[in-house]
Amino acid sequence: NAGVTQTPKFRVLKTGQSMTLLCAQDMNHEYMYWYRQDPGMGLRLIHYSVGEGTTAKGEVPDGYNVSRLKKQNFLLGLESAAPSQTSVYFCASSSDLQETQYFGPGTRLLVL
Amino acid sequence: GENVEQHPSTLSVQEGDSAVIKCTYSDSASNYFPWYKQELGKGPQLIIDIRSNVGEKKDQRIAVTLNKTAKHFSLHITETQPEDSAVYFCAASESSGDKLTFGTGTRLAVRP
């Protein structure tokens, strides 16, 4: 099992460009999450999903959109990137809320 | 919503000594408290968790204690080793919710 995978690993964008980050899990988990990690801020939840076809806002959703068309995939979109979105993005999945969250290796995004 | 505070932000200990990281939470309904370890360049990984029906849980050199009255919980690492050097995150959630709230992290350095 690959667990949770994320693509790409690293990306540089110019302000105003768009991109999609892909998260895939092969554990048949219902719950999937997108976090951003910034120095001194810990892990902040952007959006999450409690099952295929569902999405919900987390703590810092502005400027991001998500989709969960397939149970195994959770996409994070940036429609118009801003320098404030420079961060490391982590995807995670779990079988239930109060069970282990399995994290991907992260995507480092730099917005110039 | 839930607020989780974590202290200290950095901790340096001599190999073989103990390390203690403390977290407080605000929502008295929270009943699940996991701890994650993040090594450099990787995603966080669960190391231990505790539910509110117990006050302490141990797994080899690591233990977690929970004080529901004071709304705080702590991670204890005994006989620290260089491979314990990492960033540690605490988190909290309540069973009727659908997401974890993470602390801001503690960077632990174990000096050989």
GROMACS .gro file of C-alpha atoms in nm:
model
  224
    1ASN     CA    1   0.000   0.000   0.000
    2ALA     CA    2   0.125   0.345  -0.089
    3GLY     CA    3  -0.079   0.511   0.187
    4VAL     CA    4  -0.132   0.880   0.112
    5THR     CA    5   0.042   1.031  -0.189
    6GLN     CA    6   0.056   1.393  -0.300
    7THR     CA    7   0.146   1.552  -0.631
    8PRO     CA    8   0.339   1.761  -0.706
    9LYS     CA    9   0.614   1.764  -0.442
   10PHE     CA   10   0.721   2.118  -0.519
   11ARG     CA   11   0.584   2.400  -0.731
   12VAL     CA   12   0.663   2.763  -0.800
   13LEU     CA   13   0.377   2.988  -0.912
   14LYS     CA   14   0.349   3.350  -1.008
   15THR     CA   15   0.086   3.564  -0.840
   16GLY     CA   16  -0.249   3.514  -1.011
   17GLN     CA   17  -0.173   3.171  -1.155
   18SER     CA   18  -0.389   2.873  -1.074
   19MET     CA   19  -0.303   2.517  -0.983
   20THR     CA   20  -0.445   2.197  -0.840
   21LEU     CA   21  -0.286   1.978  -0.577
   22LEU     CA   22  -0.380   1.613  -0.590
   23CYS     CA   23  -0.410   1.380  -0.292
   24ALA     CA   24  -0.472   1.009  -0.327
   25GLN     CA   25  -0.519   0.739  -0.062
   26ASP     CA   26  -0.547   0.364  -0.101
   27MET     CA   27  -0.679   0.281   0.247
   28ASN     CA   28  -1.050   0.322   0.163
   29HIS     CA   29  -1.077   0.603   0.418
   30GLU     CA   30  -1.392   0.812   0.439
   31TYR     CA   31  -1.229   1.123   0.586
   32MET     CA   32  -0.978   1.336   0.398
   33TYR     CA   33  -0.820   1.667   0.495
   34TRP     CA   34  -0.606   1.945   0.354
   35TYR     CA   35  -0.377   2.135   0.593
   36ARG     CA   36  -0.124   2.409   0.548
   37GLN     CA   37   0.185   2.434   0.764
   38ASP     CA   38   0.359   2.764   0.825
   39PRO     CA   39   0.643   2.841   1.069
   40GLY     CA   40   0.509   2.899   1.419
   41MET     CA   41   0.150   2.832   1.310
   42GLY     CA   42   0.136   2.456   1.330
   43LEU     CA   43  -0.111   2.269   1.111
   44ARG     CA   44  -0.417   2.464   1.005
   45LEU     CA   45  -0.711   2.293   0.841
   46ILE     CA   46  -0.811   2.436   0.503
   47HIS     CA   47  -1.094   2.207   0.390
   48TYR     CA   48  -1.200   1.855   0.466
   49SER     CA   49  -1.434   1.584   0.348
   50VAL     CA   50  -1.630   1.324   0.543
   51GLY     CA   51  -1.709   1.112   0.239
   52GLU     CA   52  -1.723   1.098  -0.138
   53GLY     CA   53  -1.905   1.398  -0.279
   54THR     CA   54  -1.885   1.600   0.044
   55THR     CA   55  -1.664   1.894   0.136
   56ALA     CA   56  -1.656   2.140   0.424
   57LYS     CA   57  -1.461   2.447   0.526
   58GLY     CA   58  -1.191   2.433   0.786
   59GLU     CA   59  -1.011   2.708   0.972
   60VAL     CA   60  -0.850   2.887   0.675
   61PRO     CA   61  -1.059   2.816   0.360
   62ASP     CA   62  -1.036   3.153   0.182
   63GLY     CA   63  -0.863   3.139  -0.155
   64TYR     CA   64  -0.896   2.761  -0.186
   65ASN     CA   65  -1.151   2.521  -0.331
   66VAL     CA   66  -1.173   2.143  -0.305
   67SER     CA   67  -1.346   1.851  -0.468
   68ARG     CA   68  -1.399   1.487  -0.369
   69LEU     CA   69  -1.545   1.326  -0.680
   70LYS     CA   70  -1.389   0.988  -0.599
   71LYS     CA   71  -1.348   0.840  -0.253
   72GLN     CA   72  -0.974   0.792  -0.296
   73ASN     CA   73  -0.896   1.142  -0.427
   74PHE     CA   74  -0.915   1.487  -0.272
   75LEU     CA   75  -0.817   1.785  -0.484
   76LEU     CA   76  -0.715   2.127  -0.357
   77GLY     CA   77  -0.738   2.417  -0.600
   78LEU     CA   78  -0.594   2.765  -0.596
   79GLU     CA   79  -0.776   2.978  -0.851
   80SER     CA   80  -0.558   3.289  -0.823
   81ALA     CA   81  -0.245   3.229  -0.618
   82ALA     CA   82  -0.119   3.494  -0.377
   83PRO     CA   83   0.217   3.519  -0.197
   84SER     CA   84   0.033   3.456   0.131
   85GLN     CA   85  -0.038   3.105   0.003
   86THR     CA   86   0.330   3.019   0.007
   87SER     CA   87   0.334   2.723   0.243
   88VAL     CA   88   0.374   2.350   0.280
   89TYR     CA   89   0.049   2.167   0.213
   90PHE     CA   90  -0.033   1.832   0.369
   91CYS     CA   91  -0.312   1.596   0.284
   92ALA     CA   92  -0.432   1.338   0.536
   93SER     CA   93  -0.693   1.066   0.556
   94SER     CA   94  -0.858   0.866   0.831
   95SER     CA   95  -1.125   0.601   0.872
   96ASP     CA   96  -1.310   0.815   1.125
   97LEU     CA   97  -1.262   1.147   1.302
   98GLN     CA   98  -1.116   1.002   1.619
   99GLU     CA   99  -0.886   0.756   1.448
  100THR     CA  100  -0.532   0.793   1.319
  101GLN     CA  101  -0.482   1.049   1.047
  102TYR     CA  102  -0.232   0.933   0.787
  103PHE     CA  103  -0.043   1.218   0.626
  104GLY     CA  104   0.112   1.248   0.285
  105PRO     CA  105   0.469   1.372   0.232
  106GLY     CA  106   0.361   1.730   0.163
  107THR     CA  107   0.372   1.976  -0.127
  108ARG     CA  108   0.595   2.279  -0.098
  109LEU     CA  109   0.442   2.575  -0.280
  110LEU     CA  110   0.616   2.903  -0.346
  111VAL     CA  111   0.413   3.193  -0.486
  112LEU     CA  112   0.617   3.480  -0.623
  113GLY     CA  113  -1.444   2.639   1.839
  114GLU     CA  114  -1.164   2.447   2.001
  115ASN     CA  115  -0.834   2.623   2.081
  116VAL     CA  116  -0.523   2.421   2.162
  117GLU     CA  117  -0.214   2.584   2.310
  118GLN     CA  118   0.119   2.401   2.319
  119HIS     CA  119   0.435   2.473   2.520
  120PRO     CA  120   0.724   2.502   2.488
  121SER     CA  121   0.781   2.589   2.125
  122THR     CA  122   1.138   2.459   2.143
  123LEU     CA  123   1.299   2.213   2.382
  124SER     CA  124   1.658   2.093   2.402
  125VAL     CA  125   1.754   1.800   2.623
  126GLN     CA  126   2.059   1.584   2.678
  127GLU     CA  127   2.042   1.231   2.548
  128GLY     CA  128   1.904   1.006   2.818
  129ASP     CA  129   1.708   1.283   2.991
  130SER     CA  130   1.331   1.314   2.988
  131ALA     CA  131   1.126   1.559   2.780
  132VAL     CA  132   0.781   1.692   2.863
  133ILE     CA  133   0.552   1.884   2.629
  134LYS     CA  134   0.228   2.035   2.756
  135CYS     CA  135  -0.097   2.130   2.585
  136THR     CA  136  -0.414   2.297   2.704
  137TYR     CA  137  -0.751   2.292   2.531
  138SER     CA  138  -1.056   2.511   2.560
  139ASP     CA  139  -1.355   2.290   2.472
  140SER     CA  140  -1.461   2.078   2.770
  141ALA     CA  141  -1.645   1.848   2.527
  142SER     CA  142  -1.316   1.736   2.367
  143ASN     CA  143  -1.250   1.370   2.437
  144TYR     CA  144  -0.977   1.257   2.198
  145PHE     CA  145  -0.615   1.375   2.224
  146PRO     CA  146  -0.355   1.244   1.978
  147TRP     CA  147   0.013   1.330   1.952
  148TYR     CA  148   0.195   1.344   1.619
  149LYS     CA  149   0.568   1.342   1.544
  150GLN     CA  150   0.701   1.514   1.234
  151GLU     CA  151   1.052   1.438   1.116
  152LEU     CA  152   1.231   1.675   0.884
  153GLY     CA  153   1.085   1.673   0.533
  154LYS     CA  154   0.805   1.431   0.618
  155GLY     CA  155   0.440   1.440   0.709
  156PRO     CA  156   0.329   1.403   1.072
  157GLN     CA  157   0.285   1.053   1.211
  158LEU     CA  158   0.074   0.945   1.508
  159ILE     CA  159   0.283   0.827   1.803
  160ILE     CA  160   0.024   0.795   2.080
  161ASP     CA  161  -0.329   0.903   2.162
  162ILE     CA  162  -0.553   0.911   2.467
  163ARG     CA  163  -0.926   0.923   2.512
  164SER     CA  164  -1.101   1.098   2.797
  165ASN     CA  165  -1.202   0.782   2.975
  166VAL     CA  166  -0.842   0.725   3.093
  167GLY     CA  167  -0.593   0.948   3.269
  168GLU     CA  168  -0.267   0.799   3.141
  169LYS     CA  169  -0.141   0.581   2.859
  170LYS     CA  170   0.209   0.441   2.801
  171ASP     CA  171   0.388   0.292   2.505
  172GLN     CA  172   0.748   0.200   2.580
  173ARG     CA  173   0.936   0.529   2.633
  174ILE     CA  174   0.644   0.759   2.564
  175ALA     CA  175   0.344   0.835   2.781
  176VAL     CA  176   0.057   1.078   2.774
  177THR     CA  177  -0.134   1.210   3.074
  178LEU     CA  178  -0.470   1.382   3.071
  179ASN     CA  179  -0.625   1.613   3.331
  180LYS     CA  180  -0.983   1.674   3.224
  181THR     CA  181  -1.059   1.907   3.512
  182ALA     CA  182  -0.774   2.141   3.423
  183LYS     CA  183  -0.817   2.076   3.049
  184HIS     CA  184  -0.457   1.992   2.983
  185PHE     CA  185  -0.261   1.693   2.860
  186SER     CA  186   0.109   1.621   2.836
  187LEU     CA  187   0.353   1.406   2.639
  188HIS     CA  188   0.639   1.248   2.832
  189ILE     CA  189   0.941   1.096   2.659
  190THR     CA  190   1.186   0.914   2.883
  191GLU     CA  191   1.545   0.810   2.806
  192THR     CA  192   1.553   1.038   2.504
  193GLN     CA  193   1.757   0.937   2.201
  194PRO     CA  194   1.884   1.144   1.906
  195GLU     CA  195   1.615   0.988   1.684
  196ASP     CA  196   1.353   1.151   1.907
  197SER     CA  197   1.459   1.486   1.760
  198ALA     CA  198   1.157   1.613   1.565
  199VAL     CA  199   0.859   1.846   1.584
  200TYR     CA  200   0.575   1.720   1.804
  201PHE     CA  201   0.213   1.829   1.770
  202CYS     CA  202  -0.072   1.778   2.011
  203ALA     CA  203  -0.434   1.786   1.897
  204ALA     CA  204  -0.786   1.764   2.034
  205SER     CA  205  -1.132   1.678   1.906
  206GLU     CA  206  -1.479   1.602   2.034
  207SER     CA  207  -1.679   1.307   1.915
  208SER     CA  208  -1.971   1.509   1.777
  209GLY     CA  209  -1.739   1.724   1.566
  210ASP     CA  210  -1.558   1.629   1.250
  211LYS     CA  211  -1.207   1.767   1.273
  212LEU     CA  212  -0.895   1.784   1.486
  213THR     CA  213  -0.751   2.109   1.617
  214PHE     CA  214  -0.371   2.103   1.636
  215GLY     CA  215  -0.132   2.286   1.864
  216THR     CA  216   0.145   2.498   1.714
  217GLY     CA  217   0.416   2.236   1.765
  218THR     CA  218   0.727   2.180   1.978
  219ARG     CA  219   1.067   2.138   1.819
  220LEU     CA  220   1.260   1.886   2.031
  221ALA     CA  221   1.636   1.857   1.997
  222VAL     CA  222   1.816   1.573   2.173
  223ARG     CA  223   2.186   1.648   2.221
  224PRO     CA  224   2.416   1.344   2.196
   0.00000   0.00000   0.00000
